[in-house]
Amino acid sequence: MRLPWKRASDIVGMKKHKPVATTRRPTIKTLSGVTGFSIATISKALHDSPVVTQETKDLIRKAAAEIGYEASMRGMSLRTGLTYQIAVLMPVPAEIGFEWGGVEYTQILSGISQALEGSPYRIAVHIVRDADDGLAVARRIVAQGIADGVIFSGIRARDERIEFLLESGFAFVTLGRCRSPLEYAHVDVDNDWAAHAATKRLIEGGHRRIALINPEPELSYALDRIDGFRRALASSGLPGCDDLIVAGDLTAFFGKSSAIGLRGIADPPTGFVCVNESTALGVLAGLREVGLTVGVDAAVIAYDDINASAYFAPPLTTFYLPIEHLGRRLGSFLLRRLAGEAPAALAEVFRPELVVRQTDRLGGG
Amino acid sequence: MRLPWKRASDIVGMKKHKPVATTRRPTIKTLSGVTGFSIATISKALHDSPVVTQETKDLIRKAAAEIGYEASMRGMSLRTGLTYQIAVLMPVPAEIGFEWGGVEYTQILSGISQALEGSPYRIAVHIVRDADDGLAVARRIVAQGIADGVIFSGIRARDERIEFLLESGFAFVTLGRCRSPLEYAHVDVDNDWAAHAATKRLIEGGHRRIALINPEPELSYALDRIDGFRRALASSGLPGCDDLIVAGDLTAFFGKSSAIGLRGIADPPTGFVCVNESTALGVLAGLREVGLTVGVDAAVIAYDDINASAYFAPPLTTFYLPIEHLGRRLGSFLLRRLAGEAPAALAEVFRPELVVRQTDRLGGG
DNA sequence: ACTCCCATTGAAAACGTTTTTATTTTGCGC
DNA sequence: GCGCAAAATAAAAACGTTTTCAATGGGAGT
């Protein structure tokens, strides 16, 4: 192993403009000198240990506040083995290229960060290419103790990351559920319900041939949506539309090419259920390109996008879920997990809110 | 100061399924036992110090690789005073609400992360509400040594964060430049040029009244764009359009209401230069609402968005810049800064690429 | 008054590094 | 073979905590 990295002390260009007033930040020893108590007592006092008198605690806390003492993360970290870091696995496909759908993570991070406010924990972002890479990163995080907990998404029907983390007893929360009957902290969206509702809505609008623009089928929530989609058709006594289910990445390009392709087949779809806003935008563009705007509707199940559907032409009916909420839950669940709560209690499934923006009736708009 | 946070060791629900095979990860002492060398020699060998024989280095490195030794970040951190963390200040307005434009940070993070790959540094995301909050966070980072360097954006004409960090000698890189003549590492976009080119293009298309949908005027790049905008009009001998410059947040809502408002005044604009895709989408929606599609064009200067303009109706001409590139530069500049390079050498201004998608001619489309 | 115990506090070790200083080994000239 | 400098390695201190264990004190019970 080689560490070709220079230390900060080596850095030449970093001239400290205030080299004289170099008052190092106070340590526990400084506080010991000020108060006269030993560092052991001080540590205990600041941690509210029952063995130390209330009077002493007050004294020490007051002094700490006065000299502006804050425990050094580095010292704590070494001693306790903790890092006070929450690893967030952010999926970024290797080849981003010109288009990219992965737009929702800013809000997730924002939500998590809000939940972590006031705690000593910080977010550390780890970029992962795919689920396999995610597993590798998770392994490294556990093996090297890089973080105290992990948050990740893009859950697959059978998810090795979940299995591994459960086995190693590491704290984690997922956005999404796998299909294995495992017990772990998670936040999810009721995708089955949303897909069912969206499909049902189009059926009630008179559509009988409905397409489902879905994400890659390894993803757990892709299956959930297929379930809801099929259920809606079946319960309405309509023939299944499995031939109109397409799966791909979440780009507008995929939406567009799917729409064009599907409109070219015999008995083409007149309604589209889209996985997110990007694909919906693409579908609209595709329909325009083949000269269709009336008689074809689209509904979006967008719980992870920029909520721009209102500005599309035509405006789209969506199932909206402020993903920041989910992020906040992810963060607070992980904190509670780290505090010792059992994972069984840490689960929540959100139902997105229907935002009606079009009539969804065949020929309407 | 009180630390109400439990340790990992307190956590009850975290049963280790493999309590027996609890082989702690090897430390430098383990390696010392294995090789017979002292920990001092080992440390030096792994850091490629010239005082240790090549033979010994090889021996130690081989042993290290065999037992899978990796230096503990915690130990290093305490000793060196470094954290091996890069703080990225991610701006998130307090009230996200239903709409939100801040969508680009995922790509920035991805780029930075790519640059950091192979280095011991990791990204730590810090959410900030605004520039003032950013200053407060920067102060805390410096005072408490939370990170070794900072990356931030949303630079203002006069930016206190830059001033503070320069003064304190802390390593940082900015996305954007302030207008003060200071020397610091930065990455930026040639906003003046882009605004000039976009405006010029609309002028050549026959437009004489052109609106500029701009971000809030405290931002440095808002001023740059106004400069380019004015310059284009002036050099074409056209009267200025300062009355058509509007400033606001980067949401589609702002774009829409601006377009509607501007089309309502006397001598309304027929061309729109938009700050980003969200506002452009809003402008299109607004123009639709007032019954206008022909005779009015829009150009987008979008270097920070989802690149969906191709799917708008009509498709928009944009100035595109893959922001991930900028992110990569930000990361590598910070690494070089940390390695001691002078900030003067660490500056790069990108010129976005024109992507023509419409004729931009008055009446065309 | 002498133990004994409990309540506080203090001393010291430990976490895993890096770095300074000291010690040992080697090579060389005589 | 001896002395000495130089080269290589080892020892020890330090970074800032937490935690175990020891020490001190006072009060109650006899």
Short mmCIF file of N, CA and C in Angstrom, two decimals, chain A residues 237-362:
data_model
loop_
_atom_site.label_atom_id
_atom_site.label_comp_id
_atom_site.label_asym_id
_atom_site.label_seq_id
_atom_site.Cartn_x
_atom_site.Cartn_y
_atom_site.Cartn_z
N GLY A 237 -61.88 -6.43 -15.98
CA GLY A 237 -62.30 -7.38 -16.98
C GLY A 237 -61.68 -7.16 -18.35
N LEU A 238 -60.59 -6.40 -18.37
CA LEU A 238 -59.92 -6.15 -19.64
C LEU A 238 -58.86 -7.21 -19.89
N PRO A 239 -58.55 -7.46 -21.15
CA PRO A 239 -57.44 -8.36 -21.44
C PRO A 239 -56.13 -7.74 -20.99
N GLY A 240 -55.19 -8.58 -20.60
CA GLY A 240 -53.90 -8.08 -20.14
C GLY A 240 -53.15 -7.33 -21.23
N CYS A 241 -52.27 -6.47 -20.81
CA CYS A 241 -51.48 -5.69 -21.76
C CYS A 241 -50.00 -5.95 -21.56
N ASP A 242 -49.67 -7.19 -21.24
CA ASP A 242 -48.26 -7.49 -20.97
C ASP A 242 -47.36 -7.17 -22.16
N ASP A 243 -47.93 -7.22 -23.34
CA ASP A 243 -47.12 -6.88 -24.52
C ASP A 243 -46.82 -5.39 -24.59
N LEU A 244 -47.46 -4.63 -23.74
CA LEU A 244 -47.23 -3.18 -23.76
C LEU A 244 -46.38 -2.72 -22.57
N ILE A 245 -45.78 -3.68 -21.90
CA ILE A 245 -44.88 -3.33 -20.80
C ILE A 245 -43.47 -3.25 -21.36
N VAL A 246 -42.86 -2.11 -21.22
CA VAL A 246 -41.46 -1.98 -21.65
C VAL A 246 -40.62 -1.54 -20.46
N ALA A 247 -39.36 -1.93 -20.49
CA ALA A 247 -38.46 -1.62 -19.38
C ALA A 247 -37.17 -1.03 -19.91
N GLY A 248 -36.68 -0.05 -19.21
CA GLY A 248 -35.43 0.57 -19.64
C GLY A 248 -34.95 1.57 -18.60
N ASP A 249 -34.01 2.40 -19.00
CA ASP A 249 -33.55 3.41 -18.05
C ASP A 249 -34.59 4.53 -17.97
N LEU A 250 -34.34 5.46 -17.11
CA LEU A 250 -35.40 6.44 -16.84
C LEU A 250 -35.20 7.74 -17.60
N THR A 251 -34.66 7.66 -18.78
CA THR A 251 -34.39 8.88 -19.55
C THR A 251 -35.57 9.24 -20.44
N ALA A 252 -35.58 10.49 -20.86
CA ALA A 252 -36.59 10.94 -21.80
C ALA A 252 -36.43 10.20 -23.12
N PHE A 253 -35.18 9.92 -23.46
CA PHE A 253 -34.95 9.21 -24.72
C PHE A 253 -35.66 7.86 -24.74
N PHE A 254 -35.56 7.16 -23.64
CA PHE A 254 -36.23 5.86 -23.56
C PHE A 254 -37.73 6.03 -23.69
N GLY A 255 -38.28 7.05 -23.05
CA GLY A 255 -39.71 7.29 -23.15
C GLY A 255 -40.13 7.57 -24.58
N LYS A 256 -39.33 8.39 -25.25
CA LYS A 256 -39.68 8.77 -26.61
C LYS A 256 -39.64 7.56 -27.55
N SER A 257 -38.55 6.84 -27.49
CA SER A 257 -38.43 5.71 -28.42
C SER A 257 -39.46 4.63 -28.10
N SER A 258 -39.78 4.47 -26.84
CA SER A 258 -40.80 3.49 -26.47
C SER A 258 -42.15 3.88 -27.06
N ALA A 259 -42.49 5.16 -26.91
CA ALA A 259 -43.79 5.62 -27.41
C ALA A 259 -43.88 5.40 -28.92
N ILE A 260 -42.81 5.80 -29.62
CA ILE A 260 -42.82 5.64 -31.07
C ILE A 260 -42.94 4.16 -31.45
N GLY A 261 -42.16 3.34 -30.76
CA GLY A 261 -42.19 1.92 -31.05
C GLY A 261 -43.56 1.31 -30.79
N LEU A 262 -44.14 1.65 -29.65
CA LEU A 262 -45.41 1.05 -29.27
C LEU A 262 -46.56 1.50 -30.17
N ARG A 263 -46.46 2.75 -30.65
CA ARG A 263 -47.52 3.23 -31.53
C ARG A 263 -47.43 2.60 -32.91
N GLY A 264 -46.33 1.93 -33.16
CA GLY A 264 -46.16 1.33 -34.47
C GLY A 264 -46.71 -0.08 -34.58
N ILE A 265 -47.02 -0.69 -33.47
CA ILE A 265 -47.49 -2.07 -33.51
C ILE A 265 -48.99 -2.13 -33.81
N ALA A 266 -49.46 -3.34 -34.06
CA ALA A 266 -50.90 -3.50 -34.26
C ALA A 266 -51.62 -3.33 -32.93
N ASP A 267 -52.81 -2.75 -32.99
CA ASP A 267 -53.57 -2.49 -31.76
C ASP A 267 -52.73 -1.74 -30.73
N PRO A 268 -52.30 -0.55 -31.09
CA PRO A 268 -51.36 0.18 -30.23
C PRO A 268 -52.04 0.74 -28.99
N PRO A 269 -51.26 1.12 -28.00
CA PRO A 269 -51.83 1.68 -26.77
C PRO A 269 -52.35 3.09 -27.01
N THR A 270 -53.39 3.44 -26.26
CA THR A 270 -53.88 4.82 -26.28
C THR A 270 -53.61 5.51 -24.95
N GLY A 271 -53.16 4.74 -23.99
CA GLY A 271 -52.83 5.33 -22.70
C GLY A 271 -51.45 4.87 -22.26
N PHE A 272 -50.77 5.74 -21.54
CA PHE A 272 -49.41 5.42 -21.08
C PHE A 272 -49.29 5.66 -19.59
N VAL A 273 -48.80 4.68 -18.89
CA VAL A 273 -48.44 4.88 -17.49
C VAL A 273 -46.92 4.95 -17.44
N CYS A 274 -46.40 6.09 -17.00
CA CYS A 274 -44.96 6.32 -17.07
C CYS A 274 -44.34 6.26 -15.68
N VAL A 275 -43.14 5.78 -15.66
CA VAL A 275 -42.47 5.57 -14.39
C VAL A 275 -42.07 6.89 -13.75
N ASN A 276 -41.72 7.86 -14.56
CA ASN A 276 -41.34 9.15 -13.97
C ASN A 276 -41.50 10.27 -14.99
N GLU A 277 -41.14 11.45 -14.61
CA GLU A 277 -41.40 12.60 -15.46
C GLU A 277 -40.54 12.61 -16.72
N SER A 278 -39.32 12.18 -16.57
CA SER A 278 -38.44 12.19 -17.73
C SER A 278 -39.01 11.31 -18.84
N THR A 279 -39.38 10.10 -18.49
CA THR A 279 -39.93 9.21 -19.51
C THR A 279 -41.24 9.76 -20.04
N ALA A 280 -42.03 10.37 -19.17
CA ALA A 280 -43.30 10.95 -19.62
C ALA A 280 -43.06 12.06 -20.64
N LEU A 281 -42.07 12.88 -20.33
CA LEU A 281 -41.71 13.94 -21.28
C LEU A 281 -41.32 13.33 -22.61
N GLY A 282 -40.55 12.25 -22.55
CA GLY A 282 -40.15 11.57 -23.76
C GLY A 282 -41.34 10.99 -24.50
N VAL A 283 -42.28 10.40 -23.77
CA VAL A 283 -43.48 9.84 -24.40
C VAL A 283 -44.24 10.92 -25.14
N LEU A 284 -44.43 12.04 -24.49
CA LEU A 284 -45.14 13.15 -25.15
C LEU A 284 -44.42 13.57 -26.43
N ALA A 285 -43.11 13.68 -26.34
CA ALA A 285 -42.34 14.07 -27.53
C ALA A 285 -42.51 13.03 -28.62
N GLY A 286 -42.50 11.76 -28.24
CA GLY A 286 -42.65 10.70 -29.22
C GLY A 286 -44.02 10.73 -29.88
N LEU A 287 -45.05 10.92 -29.07
CA LEU A 287 -46.40 10.98 -29.62
C LEU A 287 -46.53 12.16 -30.57
N ARG A 288 -45.94 13.25 -30.20
CA ARG A 288 -45.95 14.41 -31.09
C ARG A 288 -45.30 14.05 -32.42
N GLU A 289 -44.20 13.37 -32.32
CA GLU A 289 -43.44 13.06 -33.53
C GLU A 289 -44.24 12.19 -34.50
N VAL A 290 -45.02 11.27 -33.96
CA VAL A 290 -45.84 10.45 -34.85
C VAL A 290 -47.20 11.10 -35.10
N GLY A 291 -47.31 12.37 -34.74
CA GLY A 291 -48.50 13.13 -35.10
C GLY A 291 -49.71 12.89 -34.24
N LEU A 292 -49.52 12.47 -33.04
CA LEU A 292 -50.63 12.15 -32.15
C LEU A 292 -50.65 13.06 -30.95
N THR A 293 -51.75 13.67 -30.71
CA THR A 293 -51.87 14.32 -29.41
C THR A 293 -53.23 14.04 -28.79
N VAL A 294 -54.26 14.00 -29.62
CA VAL A 294 -55.57 13.68 -29.05
C VAL A 294 -55.81 12.18 -29.14
N GLY A 295 -56.62 11.70 -28.24
CA GLY A 295 -56.94 10.29 -28.24
C GLY A 295 -55.91 9.45 -27.51
N VAL A 296 -54.87 10.08 -27.11
CA VAL A 296 -53.85 9.35 -26.36
C VAL A 296 -53.56 10.12 -25.08
N ASP A 297 -53.55 9.43 -23.98
CA ASP A 297 -53.29 10.08 -22.70
C ASP A 297 -52.10 9.45 -22.02
N ALA A 298 -51.59 10.17 -21.09
CA ALA A 298 -50.49 9.63 -20.31
C ALA A 298 -50.70 9.97 -18.84
N ALA A 299 -50.35 9.06 -18.00
CA ALA A 299 -50.35 9.32 -16.57
C ALA A 299 -48.96 9.01 -16.05
N VAL A 300 -48.54 9.80 -15.15
CA VAL A 300 -47.18 9.64 -14.65
C VAL A 300 -47.21 9.20 -13.20
N ILE A 301 -46.42 8.22 -12.89
CA ILE A 301 -46.19 7.90 -11.49
C ILE A 301 -44.84 8.49 -11.15
N ALA A 302 -44.84 9.70 -10.72
CA ALA A 302 -43.57 10.36 -10.51
C ALA A 302 -43.42 10.67 -9.04
N TYR A 303 -42.65 9.90 -8.38
CA TYR A 303 -42.41 10.26 -7.00
C TYR A 303 -40.95 10.58 -6.83
N ASP A 304 -40.27 10.70 -7.92
CA ASP A 304 -38.84 10.89 -7.76
C ASP A 304 -38.30 11.86 -8.79
N ASP A 305 -39.06 12.88 -9.06
CA ASP A 305 -38.59 13.73 -10.14
C ASP A 305 -38.78 15.20 -9.81
N ILE A 306 -38.64 16.03 -10.80
CA ILE A 306 -38.56 17.46 -10.54
C ILE A 306 -39.91 18.14 -10.51
N ASN A 307 -40.95 17.37 -10.69
CA ASN A 307 -42.30 17.90 -10.61
C ASN A 307 -42.51 19.02 -11.62
N ALA A 308 -42.19 18.75 -12.83
CA ALA A 308 -42.35 19.73 -13.90
C ALA A 308 -43.54 19.38 -14.79
N SER A 309 -44.24 18.32 -14.47
CA SER A 309 -45.31 17.84 -15.34
C SER A 309 -46.38 18.89 -15.58
N ALA A 310 -46.52 19.78 -14.62
CA ALA A 310 -47.55 20.82 -14.77
C ALA A 310 -47.27 21.69 -15.98
N TYR A 311 -46.01 21.72 -16.41
CA TYR A 311 -45.63 22.63 -17.49
C TYR A 311 -45.52 21.91 -18.83
N PHE A 312 -45.79 20.62 -18.81
CA PHE A 312 -45.75 19.88 -20.05
C PHE A 312 -46.97 20.24 -20.89
N ALA A 313 -46.90 19.89 -22.18
CA ALA A 313 -48.04 20.11 -23.06
C ALA A 313 -48.52 18.76 -23.57
N PRO A 314 -49.65 18.24 -23.14
CA PRO A 314 -50.53 18.81 -22.11
C PRO A 314 -49.97 18.56 -20.72
N PRO A 315 -50.46 19.32 -19.75
CA PRO A 315 -50.07 19.04 -18.36
C PRO A 315 -50.48 17.63 -17.98
N LEU A 316 -49.68 16.98 -17.19
CA LEU A 316 -49.93 15.58 -16.89
C LEU A 316 -50.47 15.37 -15.49
N THR A 317 -51.34 14.39 -15.39
CA THR A 317 -51.74 13.93 -14.08
C THR A 317 -50.62 13.09 -13.50
N THR A 318 -50.27 13.36 -12.27
CA THR A 318 -49.15 12.64 -11.66
C THR A 318 -49.51 12.12 -10.28
N PHE A 319 -48.73 11.19 -9.84
CA PHE A 319 -48.76 10.77 -8.46
C PHE A 319 -47.51 11.32 -7.82
N TYR A 320 -47.71 12.31 -7.00
CA TYR A 320 -46.57 13.05 -6.52
C TYR A 320 -46.25 12.69 -5.07
N LEU A 321 -44.97 12.60 -4.79
CA LEU A 321 -44.53 12.34 -3.44
C LEU A 321 -43.28 13.16 -3.20
N PRO A 322 -43.34 14.10 -2.29
CA PRO A 322 -42.15 14.91 -2.04
C PRO A 322 -41.04 14.03 -1.47
N ILE A 323 -40.07 13.79 -2.29
CA ILE A 323 -39.08 12.80 -1.90
C ILE A 323 -38.24 13.26 -0.73
N GLU A 324 -38.27 14.56 -0.50
CA GLU A 324 -37.53 15.05 0.66
C GLU A 324 -38.09 14.45 1.95
N HIS A 325 -39.39 14.26 2.00
CA HIS A 325 -40.00 13.60 3.15
C HIS A 325 -39.37 12.24 3.37
N LEU A 326 -39.28 11.50 2.28
CA LEU A 326 -38.69 10.17 2.39
C LEU A 326 -37.27 10.28 2.92
N GLY A 327 -36.54 11.27 2.42
CA GLY A 327 -35.16 11.45 2.88
C GLY A 327 -35.10 11.70 4.37
N ARG A 328 -36.00 12.55 4.84
CA ARG A 328 -36.02 12.82 6.28
C ARG A 328 -36.28 11.54 7.06
N ARG A 329 -37.21 10.76 6.58
CA ARG A 329 -37.49 9.50 7.26
C ARG A 329 -36.28 8.57 7.24
N LEU A 330 -35.64 8.50 6.11
CA LEU A 330 -34.45 7.66 6.01
C LEU A 330 -33.44 8.04 7.09
N GLY A 331 -33.20 9.35 7.19
CA GLY A 331 -32.23 9.83 8.17
C GLY A 331 -32.65 9.51 9.59
N SER A 332 -33.90 9.79 9.92
CA SER A 332 -34.30 9.59 11.31
C SER A 332 -34.37 8.11 11.64
N PHE A 333 -34.76 7.30 10.68
CA PHE A 333 -34.76 5.86 10.93
C PHE A 333 -33.34 5.38 11.22
N LEU A 334 -32.38 5.88 10.48
CA LEU A 334 -31.02 5.40 10.71
C LEU A 334 -30.53 5.85 12.08
N LEU A 335 -30.86 7.06 12.47
CA LEU A 335 -30.47 7.52 13.80
C LEU A 335 -31.08 6.62 14.86
N ARG A 336 -32.34 6.31 14.69
CA ARG A 336 -32.99 5.47 15.70
C ARG A 336 -32.41 4.07 15.68
N ARG A 337 -32.06 3.63 14.52
CA ARG A 337 -31.40 2.33 14.41
C ARG A 337 -30.07 2.35 15.16
N LEU A 338 -29.31 3.41 14.95
CA LEU A 338 -28.02 3.54 15.62
C LEU A 338 -28.20 3.66 17.13
N ALA A 339 -29.34 4.20 17.53
CA ALA A 339 -29.59 4.34 18.96
C ALA A 339 -30.09 3.04 19.56
N GLY A 340 -30.28 2.04 18.75
CA GLY A 340 -30.58 0.73 19.29
C GLY A 340 -31.97 0.20 19.01
N GLU A 341 -32.80 1.00 18.35
CA GLU A 341 -34.14 0.50 18.09
C GLU A 341 -34.12 -0.70 17.15
N ALA A 342 -35.04 -1.58 17.37
CA ALA A 342 -35.13 -2.76 16.51
C ALA A 342 -35.65 -2.35 15.14
N PRO A 343 -35.18 -3.01 14.11
CA PRO A 343 -35.56 -2.62 12.75
C PRO A 343 -37.05 -2.80 12.46
N ALA A 344 -37.68 -3.71 13.19
CA ALA A 344 -39.09 -3.98 12.88
C ALA A 344 -39.94 -2.73 12.98
N ALA A 345 -39.61 -1.88 13.95
CA ALA A 345 -40.41 -0.67 14.15
C ALA A 345 -40.10 0.41 13.13
N LEU A 346 -39.02 0.23 12.41
CA LEU A 346 -38.56 1.29 11.52
C LEU A 346 -38.92 0.98 10.08
N ALA A 347 -40.17 1.12 9.76
CA ALA A 347 -40.62 0.84 8.40
C ALA A 347 -41.80 1.75 8.10
N GLU A 348 -41.79 2.32 6.92
CA GLU A 348 -42.91 3.18 6.55
C GLU A 348 -43.09 3.13 5.04
N VAL A 349 -44.32 2.97 4.62
CA VAL A 349 -44.63 2.94 3.20
C VAL A 349 -45.55 4.12 2.88
N PHE A 350 -45.09 4.96 2.00
CA PHE A 350 -45.84 6.17 1.66
C PHE A 350 -46.74 5.92 0.46
N ARG A 351 -47.88 6.57 0.49
CA ARG A 351 -48.76 6.52 -0.66
C ARG A 351 -48.72 7.88 -1.34
N PRO A 352 -48.34 7.90 -2.61
CA PRO A 352 -48.22 9.20 -3.28
C PRO A 352 -49.58 9.86 -3.46
N GLU A 353 -49.53 11.15 -3.68
CA GLU A 353 -50.76 11.93 -3.77
C GLU A 353 -51.10 12.16 -5.24
N LEU A 354 -52.34 11.92 -5.57
CA LEU A 354 -52.78 12.12 -6.95
C LEU A 354 -52.93 13.61 -7.23
N VAL A 355 -52.26 14.06 -8.28
CA VAL A 355 -52.41 15.46 -8.70
C VAL A 355 -53.04 15.44 -10.08
N VAL A 356 -54.32 15.82 -10.15
CA VAL A 356 -55.06 15.74 -11.41
C VAL A 356 -54.79 16.99 -12.23
N ARG A 357 -54.34 16.81 -13.44
CA ARG A 357 -54.07 17.97 -14.28
C ARG A 357 -54.69 17.83 -15.67
N GLN A 358 -55.29 16.68 -15.94
CA GLN A 358 -55.93 16.50 -17.24
C GLN A 358 -57.12 15.58 -17.02
N THR A 359 -57.96 15.45 -18.02
CA THR A 359 -59.17 14.68 -17.81
C THR A 359 -58.92 13.18 -17.89
N ASP A 360 -57.87 12.81 -18.58
CA ASP A 360 -57.58 11.39 -18.75
C ASP A 360 -58.68 10.64 -19.46
N ARG A 361 -59.50 11.36 -20.20
CA ARG A 361 -60.56 10.67 -20.96
C ARG A 361 -60.12 10.51 -22.40
N LEU A 362 -60.46 9.41 -22.95
CA LEU A 362 -60.08 9.15 -24.33
C LEU A 362 -60.59 10.30 -25.21
#
